[in-house]
């Protein structure tokens, strides 16, 4: 089995709501949303460009997919991540910009 670590903004945050609108789906509920109209992009083309990300939902990859080390259980992973998360402090992220990373677009700090 593969695991990955992702970040998602709070469901009531403007970033989450805008990301869901952009993708055309609210991932926690599965509800499809109308995508924004962009003058330079045909709506069908935007739907195709966002088809795969729409399935996964708006998120930030913290650690890409990985396999657990032999002898390590999923429960141990959950305990380690919970411990790590409780020791972290909030921080301000600089403004974000849309950039291309390999074959997809993403938001990155300026």
N, CA, C and O atoms as a DFTB+ gen file, in Angstrom:
440 C
 N C O
     1  1       0.838      -1.168       0.000
     2  2       0.000       0.000       0.000
     3  2       0.892       1.244       0.000
     4  3       1.952       1.269       0.625
     5  1       0.434       2.274      -0.718
     6  2       1.159       3.543      -0.738
     7  2       0.444       4.565       0.137
     8  3      -0.777       4.533       0.292
     9  1       1.228       5.465       0.700
    10  2       0.719       6.544       1.537
    11  2       1.276       7.854       1.001
    12  3       2.290       7.867       0.305
    13  1       0.614       8.946       1.326
    14  2       1.101      10.279       0.990
    15  2       0.619      11.217       2.084
    16  3      -0.332      10.914       2.805
    17  1       1.276      12.342       2.196
    18  2       0.883      13.336       3.198
    19  2       0.514      14.613       2.451
    20  3       1.315      15.181       1.709
    21  1      -0.718      15.041       2.671
    22  2      -1.246      16.220       1.991
    23  2      -1.740      17.237       3.008
    24  3      -2.091      16.901       4.139
    25  1      -1.754      18.482       2.573
    26  2      -2.354      19.557       3.360
    27  2      -3.587      20.036       2.608
    28  3      -3.555      20.189       1.387
    29  1      -4.664      20.272       3.331
    30  2      -5.826      20.940       2.754
    31  2      -6.213      22.087       3.679
    32  3      -6.178      21.941       4.901
    33  1      -6.577      23.213       3.107
    34  2      -7.030      24.329       3.950
    35  2      -8.351      23.960       4.640
    36  3      -9.036      23.023       4.230
    37  1      -8.687      24.694       5.667
    38  2      -9.978      24.495       6.336
    39  2     -11.106      24.676       5.324
    40  3     -11.027      25.529       4.440
    41  1     -12.149      23.871       5.460
    42  2     -13.261      23.903       4.501
    43  2     -13.951      25.251       4.396
    44  3     -14.556      25.559       3.369
    45  1     -13.867      26.057       5.442
    46  2     -14.528      27.362       5.391
    47  2     -13.573      28.491       4.999
    48  3     -13.953      29.662       5.034
    49  1     -12.348      28.150       4.631
    50  2     -11.377      29.197       4.270
    51  2     -11.587      29.653       2.825
    52  3     -12.018      28.867       1.982
    53  1     -11.287      30.913       2.541
    54  2     -11.397      31.404       1.163
    55  2     -10.511      30.623       0.186
    56  3     -10.899      30.423      -0.965
    57  1      -9.333      30.180       0.626
    58  2      -8.440      29.432      -0.257
    59  2      -9.085      28.105      -0.659
    60  3      -9.069      27.745      -1.836
    61  1      -9.648      27.377       0.300
    62  2     -10.319      26.112       0.001
    63  2     -11.497      26.343      -0.946
    64  3     -11.656      25.637      -1.941
    65  1     -12.308      27.331      -0.625
    66  2     -13.506      27.583      -1.432
    67  2     -13.142      27.972      -2.867
    68  3     -13.779      27.506      -3.812
    69  1     -12.141      28.809      -3.037
    70  2     -11.730      29.203      -4.377
    71  2     -11.093      28.033      -5.127
    72  3     -11.334      27.854      -6.321
    73  1     -10.287      27.245      -4.435
    74  2      -9.686      26.069      -5.063
    75  2     -10.749      25.092      -5.553
    76  3     -10.634      24.543      -6.648
    77  1     -11.776      24.877      -4.746
    78  2     -12.868      23.983      -5.148
    79  2     -13.618      24.539      -6.355
    80  3     -13.974      23.788      -7.263
    81  1     -13.859      25.846      -6.371
    82  2     -14.534      26.461      -7.531
    83  2     -13.680      26.295      -8.778
    84  3     -14.193      25.959      -9.846
    85  1     -12.383      26.529      -8.647
    86  2     -11.480      26.413      -9.793
    87  2     -11.524      24.995     -10.364
    88  3     -11.585      24.811     -11.580
    89  1     -11.494      23.997      -9.480
    90  2     -11.500      22.604      -9.929
    91  2     -12.891      22.123     -10.344
    92  3     -13.022      21.181     -11.125
    93  1     -13.922      22.775      -9.816
    94  2     -15.280      22.384     -10.170
    95  2     -15.860      21.290      -9.294
    96  3     -16.808      20.611      -9.687
    97  1     -15.289      21.115      -8.099
    98  2     -15.796      20.068      -7.195
    99  2     -15.335      20.340      -5.774
   100  3     -14.178      20.688      -5.536
   101  1     -16.259      20.177      -4.832
   102  2     -15.937      20.273      -3.413
   103  2     -15.633      18.845      -2.961
   104  3     -16.543      18.030      -2.812
   105  1     -14.369      18.552      -2.748
   106  2     -13.921      17.169      -2.543
   107  2     -14.458      16.524      -1.270
   108  3     -14.654      15.309      -1.248
   109  1     -14.700      17.280      -0.223
   110  2     -15.167      16.654       1.019
   111  2     -16.623      16.216       0.926
   112  3     -17.040      15.297       1.631
   113  1     -17.398      16.867       0.062
   114  2     -18.813      16.500      -0.090
   115  2     -19.073      15.781      -1.410
   116  3     -20.081      15.091      -1.557
   117  1     -18.155      15.944      -2.378
   118  2     -18.359      15.360      -3.700
   119  2     -19.272      16.175      -4.594
   120  3     -19.579      15.760      -5.711
   121  1     -19.712      17.337      -4.114
   122  2     -20.624      18.184      -4.879
   123  2     -19.855      18.879      -6.005
   124  3     -18.814      19.494      -5.773
   125  1     -20.385      18.770      -7.226
   126  2     -19.776      19.458      -8.360
   127  2     -20.202      20.920      -8.351
   128  3     -21.340      21.243      -8.013
   129  1     -19.281      21.798      -8.725
   130  2     -19.506      23.243      -8.705
   131  2     -19.288      23.814     -10.100
   132  3     -18.489      23.285     -10.872
   133  1     -19.998      24.897     -10.425
   134  2     -19.715      25.544     -11.714
   135  2     -18.325      26.169     -11.675
   136  3     -17.969      26.849     -10.712
   137  1     -17.549      25.938     -12.716
   138  2     -16.211      26.518     -12.775
   139  2     -16.292      27.960     -13.259
   140  3     -17.238      28.334     -13.953
   141  1     -15.299      28.772     -12.892
   142  2     -15.306      30.163     -13.343
   143  2     -15.155      30.250     -14.858
   144  3     -14.563      29.373     -15.488
   145  1     -15.686      31.293     -15.418
   146  2     -15.514      31.560     -16.849
   147  2     -14.229      32.369     -17.008
   148  3     -14.050      33.400     -16.360
   149  1     -13.355      31.901     -17.861
   150  2     -12.092      32.586     -18.130
   151  2     -12.085      32.930     -19.610
   152  3     -12.212      32.049     -20.461
   153  1     -11.938      34.195     -19.910
   154  2     -12.093      34.678     -21.287
   155  2     -11.213      33.931     -22.287
   156  3     -11.656      33.655     -23.401
   157  1      -9.996      33.603     -21.920
   158  2      -9.059      32.996     -22.865
   159  2      -9.149      31.465     -22.920
   160  3      -8.456      30.842     -23.724
   161  1      -9.988      30.854     -22.083
   162  2     -10.057      29.389     -22.043
   163  2     -11.494      28.930     -22.270
   164  3     -12.410      29.339     -21.557
   165  1     -11.673      28.084     -23.264
   166  2     -12.975      27.500     -23.538
   167  2     -13.416      26.684     -22.312
   168  3     -12.601      25.951     -21.751
   169  1     -14.683      26.791     -21.881
   170  2     -15.134      26.045     -20.696
   171  2     -14.894      24.539     -20.794
   172  3     -14.559      23.907     -19.793
   173  1     -15.057      23.956     -21.978
   174  2     -14.787      22.521     -22.130
   175  2     -13.308      22.213     -21.941
   176  3     -12.947      21.176     -21.383
   177  1     -12.453      23.121     -22.409
   178  2     -11.001      22.936     -22.246
   179  2     -10.623      23.038     -20.767
   180  3      -9.808      22.253     -20.282
   181  1     -11.211      23.999     -20.049
   182  2     -10.938      24.127     -18.619
   183  2     -11.393      22.866     -17.884
   184  3     -10.692      22.375     -16.999
   185  1     -12.552      22.350     -18.245
   186  2     -13.036      21.122     -17.611
   187  2     -12.076      19.965     -17.860
   188  3     -11.826      19.158     -16.964
   189  1     -11.538      19.883     -19.073
   190  2     -10.591      18.805     -19.377
   191  2      -9.267      19.010     -18.620
   192  3      -8.700      18.054     -18.090
   193  1      -8.783      20.247     -18.573
   194  2      -7.528      20.527     -17.871
   195  2      -7.614      20.212     -16.382
   196  3      -6.610      19.863     -15.763
   197  1      -8.784      20.331     -15.817
   198  2      -8.957      20.126     -14.377
   199  2      -9.598      18.773     -14.048
   200  3      -9.927      18.520     -12.890
   201  1      -9.778      17.911     -15.035
   202  2     -10.448      16.626     -14.824
   203  2      -9.746      15.772     -13.763
   204  3     -10.390      15.307     -12.823
   205  1      -8.464      15.567     -13.901
   206  2      -7.740      14.721     -12.942
   207  2      -7.618      15.408     -11.580
   208  3      -7.916      14.776     -10.566
   209  1      -7.191      16.679     -11.510
   210  2      -7.133      17.330     -10.192
   211  2      -8.499      17.395      -9.499
   212  3      -8.584      17.317      -8.273
   213  1      -9.563      17.540     -10.291
   214  2     -10.907      17.595      -9.706
   215  2     -11.201      16.305      -8.925
   216  3     -11.853      16.338      -7.881
   217  1     -10.724      15.192      -9.434
   218  2     -10.929      13.906      -8.757
   219  2     -10.234      13.889      -7.389
   220  3     -10.807      13.407      -6.412
   221  1      -9.008      14.411      -7.316
   222  2      -8.235      14.378      -6.072
   223  2      -8.605      15.495      -5.112
   224  3      -8.400      15.364      -3.905
   225  1      -9.143      16.583      -5.625
   226  2      -9.506      17.708      -4.770
   227  2      -8.357      18.672      -4.565
   228  3      -7.203      18.359      -4.856
   229  1      -8.686      19.840      -4.065
   230  2      -7.716      20.911      -3.843
   231  2      -6.839      20.543      -2.646
   232  3      -7.351      20.349      -1.543
   233  1      -5.545      20.447      -2.849
   234  2      -4.624      20.042      -1.790
   235  2      -3.200      20.475      -2.126
   236  3      -2.894      20.876      -3.249
   237  1      -2.356      20.381      -1.128
   238  2      -0.920      20.592      -1.315
   239  2      -0.210      19.305      -0.918
   240  3      -0.452      18.764       0.161
   241  1       0.651      18.824      -1.776
   242  2       1.414      17.615      -1.463
   243  2       2.576      17.994      -0.553
   244  3       3.430      18.799      -0.926
   245  1       2.604      17.420       0.624
   246  2       3.698      17.644       1.566
   247  2       4.759      16.563       1.371
   248  3       5.951      16.857       1.282
   249  1       4.317      15.321       1.307
   250  2       5.205      14.183       1.031
   251  2       4.517      13.354      -0.052
   252  3       3.407      12.863       0.153
   253  1       5.166      13.197      -1.194
   254  2       4.535      12.426      -2.279
   255  2       4.365      10.955      -1.894
   256  3       4.931      10.497      -0.901
   257  1       3.591      10.228      -2.680
   258  2       3.318       8.822      -2.336
   259  2       4.587       8.016      -2.015
   260  3       5.616       8.141      -2.678
   261  1       4.467       7.196      -0.982
   262  2       5.590       6.380      -0.521
   263  2       5.056       5.069       0.052
   264  3       3.869       4.949       0.354
   265  1       5.933       4.105       0.195
   266  2       5.617       2.842       0.852
   267  2       6.216       2.878       2.250
   268  3       7.273       3.468       2.472
   269  1       5.531       2.247       3.180
   270  2       6.070       2.164       4.535
   271  2       7.273       1.231       4.550
   272  3       7.332       0.251       3.808
   273  1       8.208       1.552       5.393
   274  2       9.380       0.694       5.593
   275  2       8.912      -0.646       6.158
   276  3       7.963      -0.690       6.941
   277  1       9.562      -1.724       5.772
   278  2       9.211      -3.045       6.304
   279  2       9.192      -2.995       7.824
   280  3      10.093      -2.443       8.455
   281  1       8.154      -3.577       8.395
   282  2       8.042      -3.604       9.852
   283  2       7.319      -2.408      10.438
   284  3       7.094      -2.357      11.647
   285  1       6.950      -1.446       9.607
   286  2       6.230      -0.258      10.075
   287  2       4.761      -0.405       9.699
   288  3       4.442      -0.748       8.561
   289  1       3.877      -0.149      10.640
   290  2       2.446      -0.290      10.392
   291  2       1.809       1.067      10.099
   292  3       2.378       2.119      10.387
   293  1       0.619       1.008       9.523
   294  2      -0.140       2.237       9.288
   295  2      -0.434       2.933      10.612
   296  3      -0.380       4.161      10.687
   297  1      -0.740       2.181      11.642
   298  2      -1.010       2.772      12.954
   299  2       0.206       3.544      13.468
   300  3       0.058       4.610      14.066
   301  1       1.396       3.014      13.236
   302  2       2.615       3.717      13.661
   303  2       2.792       5.019      12.871
   304  3       3.216       6.033      13.425
   305  1       2.469       4.985      11.592
   306  2       2.540       6.194      10.772
   307  2       1.585       7.250      11.312
   308  3       1.956       8.417      11.447
   309  1       0.366       6.846      11.619
   310  2      -0.628       7.792      12.143
   311  2      -0.163       8.390      13.463
   312  3      -0.296       9.596      13.673
   313  1       0.374       7.576      14.342
   314  2       0.877       8.081      15.634
   315  2       2.019       9.070      15.402
   316  3       2.051      10.130      16.026
   317  1       2.946       8.738      14.518
   318  2       4.087       9.624      14.254
   319  2       3.625      10.953      13.652
   320  3       4.118      12.012      14.039
   321  1       2.691      10.902      12.716
   322  2       2.194      12.148      12.109
   323  2       1.407      12.986      13.107
   324  3       1.511      14.213      13.113
   325  1       0.625      12.330      13.942
   326  2      -0.135      13.056      14.967
   327  2       0.825      13.740      15.928
   328  3       0.633      14.906      16.273
   329  1       1.847      13.029      16.359
   330  2       2.850      13.598      17.271
   331  2       3.557      14.786      16.611
   332  3       3.705      15.847      17.218
   333  1       3.986      14.597      15.375
   334  2       4.662      15.674      14.649
   335  2       3.746      16.890      14.513
   336  3       4.163      18.020      14.765
   337  1       2.504      16.653      14.115
   338  2       1.567      17.753      13.868
   339  2       1.272      18.561      15.123
   340  3       1.148      19.784      15.057
   341  1       1.159      17.897      16.256
   342  2       0.828      18.616      17.490
   343  2       1.980      19.498      17.967
   344  3       1.768      20.403      18.775
   345  1       3.191      19.249      17.480
   346  2       4.349      20.054      17.892
   347  2       4.646      21.211      16.947
   348  3       5.588      21.969      17.181
   349  1       3.859      21.359      15.882
   350  2       4.115      22.420      14.899
   351  2       3.363      23.691      15.274
   352  3       2.322      23.640      15.928
   353  1       3.895      24.809      14.859
   354  2       3.277      26.109      15.116
   355  2       2.807      26.707      13.801
   356  3       3.410      26.483      12.751
   357  1       1.741      27.458      13.870
   358  2       1.210      28.136      12.682
   359  2       2.230      29.161      12.182
   360  3       3.019      29.697      12.959
   361  1       2.201      29.422      10.889
   362  2       3.073      30.437      10.310
   363  2       2.330      31.087       9.153
   364  3       1.387      30.520       8.601
   365  1       2.771      32.280       8.800
   366  2       2.167      32.993       7.679
   367  2       2.879      32.612       6.403
   368  3       4.107      32.580       6.338
   369  1       2.099      32.328       5.410
   370  2       2.636      31.977       4.102
   371  2       2.637      33.234       3.249
   372  3       1.657      33.978       3.266
   373  1       3.715      33.500       2.497
   374  2       3.715      34.673       1.636
   375  2       2.638      34.545       0.553
   376  3       2.004      33.498       0.423
   377  1       2.441      35.583      -0.196
   378  2       1.481      35.542      -1.301
   379  2       1.801      34.365      -2.220
   380  3       2.953      33.950      -2.352
   381  1       0.756      33.843      -2.849
   382  2       0.925      32.711      -3.749
   383  2       0.811      33.163      -5.195
   384  3       0.162      34.165      -5.495
   385  1       1.449      32.417      -6.088
   386  2       1.325      32.669      -7.513
   387  2       1.141      31.339      -8.232
   388  3       1.605      30.297      -7.769
   389  1       0.463      31.391      -9.362
   390  2       0.271      30.193     -10.163
   391  2       1.522      29.970     -10.990
   392  3       1.967      30.862     -11.711
   393  1       2.089      28.771     -10.884
   394  2       3.273      28.410     -11.663
   395  2       3.083      27.002     -12.218
   396  3       2.234      26.244     -11.750
   397  1       3.880      26.668     -13.215
   398  2       3.819      25.323     -13.771
   399  2       4.913      24.478     -13.144
   400  3       6.062      24.905     -13.039
   401  1       4.541      23.269     -12.727
   402  2       5.467      22.314     -12.148
   403  2       5.302      21.028     -12.942
   404  3       4.272      20.359     -12.853
   405  1       6.314      20.692     -13.713
   406  2       6.232      19.545     -14.614
   407  2       5.023      19.711     -15.532
   408  3       4.954      20.675     -16.296
   409  1       4.071      18.781     -15.465
   410  2       2.944      18.817     -16.403
   411  2       1.682      19.425     -15.804
   412  3       0.606      19.306     -16.390
   413  1       1.794      20.071     -14.650
   414  2       0.585      20.661     -14.069
   415  2       0.888      22.028     -13.481
   416  3       2.044      22.414     -13.306
   417  1      -0.181      22.746     -13.183
   418  2      -0.064      24.065     -12.574
   419  2      -0.290      23.948     -11.069
   420  3      -1.032      23.086     -10.597
   421  1       0.363      24.828     -10.339
   422  2       0.212      24.795      -8.887
   423  2       0.349      26.206      -8.327
   424  3       0.773      27.130      -9.021
   425  1      -0.019      26.350      -7.062
   426  2       0.207      27.594      -6.342
   427  2       1.500      27.431      -5.564
   428  3       1.704      26.443      -4.859
   429  1       2.371      28.425      -5.709
   430  2       3.650      28.408      -4.981
   431  2       3.845      29.777      -4.317
   432  3       3.369      30.794      -4.822
   433  1       4.540      29.787      -3.193
   434  2       4.844      31.079      -2.561
   435  2       5.668      31.942      -3.525
   436  3       6.527      31.439      -4.250
   437  1       5.389      33.247      -3.516
   438  2       6.157      34.183      -4.374
   439  2       7.556      34.327      -3.853
   440  3       8.357      35.064      -4.428
